[in-house]
PDB file of C-alpha atoms in Angstrom:
ATOM      1  CA  UNK A   1       0.000   0.000   0.000  1.00  0.00           C
ATOM      2  CA  UNK A   2       1.459   3.394  -0.958  1.00  0.00           C
ATOM      3  CA  UNK A   3       1.608   6.471   1.252  1.00  0.00           C
ATOM      4  CA  UNK A   4      -1.719   8.076   1.997  1.00  0.00           C
ATOM      5  CA  UNK A   5      -2.515  11.630   3.012  1.00  0.00           C
ATOM      6  CA  UNK A   6      -5.247  13.163   5.158  1.00  0.00           C
ATOM      7  CA  UNK A   7      -5.788  16.916   5.175  1.00  0.00           C
ATOM      8  CA  UNK A   8      -6.419  17.771   8.823  1.00  0.00           C
ATOM      9  CA  UNK A   9      -5.675  21.407   9.542  1.00  0.00           C
ATOM     10  CA  UNK A  10      -5.049  22.537  13.090  1.00  0.00           C
ATOM     11  CA  UNK A  11      -4.334  19.087  14.501  1.00  0.00           C
ATOM     12  CA  UNK A  12      -3.755  19.182  18.255  1.00  0.00           C
ATOM     13  CA  UNK A  13      -3.558  15.468  19.096  1.00  0.00           C
ATOM     14  CA  UNK A  14      -4.415  11.974  17.909  1.00  0.00           C
ATOM     15  CA  UNK A  15      -4.900   8.588  19.512  1.00  0.00           C
ATOM     16  CA  UNK A  16      -6.233   5.096  18.962  1.00  0.00           C
ATOM     17  CA  UNK A  17      -9.062   3.165  20.574  1.00  0.00           C
ATOM     18  CA  UNK A  18      -8.119   0.027  22.567  1.00  0.00           C
ATOM     19  CA  UNK A  19      -8.749  -2.268  19.582  1.00  0.00           C
ATOM     20  CA  UNK A  20      -6.560  -0.177  17.251  1.00  0.00           C
ATOM     21  CA  UNK A  21      -9.424  -0.063  14.740  1.00  0.00           C
ATOM     22  CA  UNK A  22     -10.130   3.674  15.054  1.00  0.00           C
ATOM     23  CA  UNK A  23      -8.008   6.840  15.154  1.00  0.00           C
ATOM     24  CA  UNK A  24      -9.398   9.858  17.001  1.00  0.00           C
ATOM     25  CA  UNK A  25      -8.144  13.265  15.899  1.00  0.00           C
ATOM     26  CA  UNK A  26      -8.600  16.474  17.847  1.00  0.00           C
ATOM     27  CA  UNK A  27      -8.198  19.808  16.091  1.00  0.00           C
ATOM     28  CA  UNK A  28      -8.858  23.453  16.832  1.00  0.00           C
ATOM     29  CA  UNK A  29     -12.204  22.977  15.061  1.00  0.00           C
ATOM     30  CA  UNK A  30     -13.459  19.713  16.563  1.00  0.00           C
ATOM     31  CA  UNK A  31     -12.888  15.952  16.502  1.00  0.00           C
ATOM     32  CA  UNK A  32     -12.819  13.272  13.830  1.00  0.00           C
ATOM     33  CA  UNK A  33     -12.690   9.479  13.801  1.00  0.00           C
ATOM     34  CA  UNK A  34     -11.000   7.504  11.019  1.00  0.00           C
ATOM     35  CA  UNK A  35     -10.954   3.749  10.382  1.00  0.00           C
ATOM     36  CA  UNK A  36      -7.354   2.526  10.574  1.00  0.00           C
ATOM     37  CA  UNK A  37      -6.236   0.965   7.299  1.00  0.00           C
ATOM     38  CA  UNK A  38      -8.836   2.484   4.983  1.00  0.00           C
ATOM     39  CA  UNK A  39      -8.482   5.950   6.586  1.00  0.00           C
ATOM     40  CA  UNK A  40     -12.145   6.647   5.863  1.00  0.00           C
ATOM     41  CA  UNK A  41     -13.591   9.373   8.078  1.00  0.00           C
ATOM     42  CA  UNK A  42     -16.460   7.837  10.030  1.00  0.00           C
ATOM     43  CA  UNK A  43     -17.425  10.691  12.336  1.00  0.00           C
ATOM     44  CA  UNK A  44     -16.862  14.419  12.740  1.00  0.00           C
ATOM     45  CA  UNK A  45     -18.087  17.017  15.172  1.00  0.00           C
ATOM     46  CA  UNK A  46     -17.346  20.694  15.614  1.00  0.00           C
ATOM     47  CA  UNK A  47     -17.518  20.800  19.401  1.00  0.00           C
ATOM     48  CA  UNK A  48     -14.209  21.889  20.884  1.00  0.00           C
ATOM     49  CA  UNK A  49     -13.030  19.103  23.162  1.00  0.00           C
ATOM     50  CA  UNK A  50      -9.298  19.421  23.734  1.00  0.00           C
ATOM     51  CA  UNK A  51      -7.465  16.576  25.488  1.00  0.00           C
ATOM     52  CA  UNK A  52      -7.484  16.779  29.270  1.00  0.00           C
ATOM     53  CA  UNK A  53      -4.449  15.244  31.020  1.00  0.00           C
ATOM     54  CA  UNK A  54      -3.579  13.433  27.769  1.00  0.00           C
ATOM     55  CA  UNK A  55      -7.052  11.919  27.310  1.00  0.00           C
ATOM     56  CA  UNK A  56      -9.536  12.638  24.495  1.00  0.00           C
ATOM     57  CA  UNK A  57     -13.182  11.585  24.459  1.00  0.00           C
ATOM     58  CA  UNK A  58     -14.305   9.564  21.448  1.00  0.00           C
ATOM     59  CA  UNK A  59     -17.218  10.292  19.117  1.00  0.00           C
ATOM     60  CA  UNK A  60     -19.108   8.209  16.536  1.00  0.00           C
ATOM     61  CA  UNK A  61     -18.173   4.512  16.739  1.00  0.00           C
ATOM     62  CA  UNK A  62     -16.014   5.172  19.816  1.00  0.00           C
ATOM     63  CA  UNK A  63     -18.402   7.629  21.505  1.00  0.00           C
ATOM     64  CA  UNK A  64     -17.587   8.223  25.143  1.00  0.00           C
ATOM     65  CA  UNK A  65     -14.392   6.154  25.191  1.00  0.00           C
ATOM     66  CA  UNK A  66     -11.420   7.740  26.951  1.00  0.00           C
ATOM     67  CA  UNK A  67      -8.576   7.639  24.420  1.00  0.00           C
ATOM     68  CA  UNK A  68      -4.909   8.267  25.322  1.00  0.00           C
ATOM     69  CA  UNK A  69      -3.699  11.038  23.004  1.00  0.00           C
ATOM     70  CA  UNK A  70      -0.349  11.983  21.469  1.00  0.00           C
ATOM     71  CA  UNK A  71      -0.042  15.763  21.283  1.00  0.00           C
ATOM     72  CA  UNK A  72       1.627  17.888  18.664  1.00  0.00           C
ATOM     73  CA  UNK A  73       5.099  19.208  19.443  1.00  0.00           C
ATOM     74  CA  UNK A  74       4.407  22.940  19.438  1.00  0.00           C
ATOM     75  CA  UNK A  75       8.129  23.764  19.060  1.00  0.00           C
ATOM     76  CA  UNK A  76       8.345  21.926  15.721  1.00  0.00           C
ATOM     77  CA  UNK A  77       4.672  21.902  14.675  1.00  0.00           C
ATOM     78  CA  UNK A  78       4.928  18.166  14.055  1.00  0.00           C
ATOM     79  CA  UNK A  79       3.468  14.988  15.490  1.00  0.00           C
ATOM     80  CA  UNK A  80       4.711  11.423  14.971  1.00  0.00           C
ATOM     81  CA  UNK A  81       2.982   8.187  15.980  1.00  0.00           C
ATOM     82  CA  UNK A  82       2.444   4.573  15.019  1.00  0.00           C
ATOM     83  CA  UNK A  83      -0.722   2.528  14.945  1.00  0.00           C
ATOM     84  CA  UNK A  84      -0.949   0.171  17.937  1.00  0.00           C
ATOM     85  CA  UNK A  85      -0.022  -2.816  15.752  1.00  0.00           C
ATOM     86  CA  UNK A  86       2.849  -0.778  14.251  1.00  0.00           C
ATOM     87  CA  UNK A  87       1.527  -1.454  10.738  1.00  0.00           C
ATOM     88  CA  UNK A  88       1.514   2.273   9.895  1.00  0.00           C
ATOM     89  CA  UNK A  89       3.676   5.230  10.765  1.00  0.00           C
ATOM     90  CA  UNK A  90       1.880   8.543  11.036  1.00  0.00           C
ATOM     91  CA  UNK A  91       3.443  11.971  10.647  1.00  0.00           C
ATOM     92  CA  UNK A  92       1.712  15.356  10.806  1.00  0.00           C
ATOM     93  CA  UNK A  93       3.112  18.661   9.607  1.00  0.00           C
ATOM     94  CA  UNK A  94       1.577  21.781   8.060  1.00  0.00           C
ATOM     95  CA  UNK A  95      -2.007  20.511   7.879  1.00  0.00           C
ATOM     96  CA  UNK A  96      -1.260  17.105   6.386  1.00  0.00           C
ATOM     97  CA  UNK A  97      -1.188  13.688   8.022  1.00  0.00           C
ATOM     98  CA  UNK A  98       1.085  11.338   6.083  1.00  0.00           C
ATOM     99  CA  UNK A  99       0.412   7.631   6.587  1.00  0.00           C
ATOM    100  CA  UNK A 100       3.251   5.306   5.688  1.00  0.00           C
ATOM    101  CA  UNK A 101       2.972   1.510   5.804  1.00  0.00           C
ATOM    102  CA  UNK A 102       5.653   0.069   8.074  1.00  0.00           C
ATOM    103  CA  UNK A 103       8.425  -1.936   6.497  1.00  0.00           C
ATOM    104  CA  UNK A 104       7.348  -5.505   7.193  1.00  0.00           C
ATOM    105  CA  UNK A 105       9.985  -7.315   5.170  1.00  0.00           C
ATOM    106  CA  UNK A 106      11.519 -10.257   6.961  1.00  0.00           C
ATOM    107  CA  UNK A 107      15.274 -10.322   7.417  1.00  0.00           C
ATOM    108  CA  UNK A 108      16.817 -13.191   5.514  1.00  0.00           C
ATOM    109  CA  UNK A 109      19.749 -14.876   7.243  1.00  0.00           C
ATOM    110  CA  UNK A 110      22.518 -15.813   4.858  1.00  0.00           C
TER     111      UNK A 110
END
C-alpha cells in the first residue's frame, strides 16, 4: 500500500481506541474518527473538546471512550505516531497527516 494523506488542519492530538481499529483526531475545530487501514472518516463534530491530562473523548463509533492522546510538538509543529499494531507510521506537519505503511519485510539470514 502506498503512502496516503489526510488533510487535517489545526491538529492538536491523535490517539487510537483500545482495539486499534479507530483513530481519534482532535483539532482546533473539533474531533474526527478515522478507520485505521482504509483511513475513511467515520465521524466528525465541531464541538471543541481538547485533550485533558492526555485523554480525548471519542465520538461516533467510539463515543464516550477515553482515548490516550499523542499531542503535537508545538516547538516543531509536528506529530509522529504509530498505529498500535505498528503497521503504519503517522506523521503530521503543516495541515497534512502522512500515513506510511511500516516496512514488514523479513530479514533473511545468509
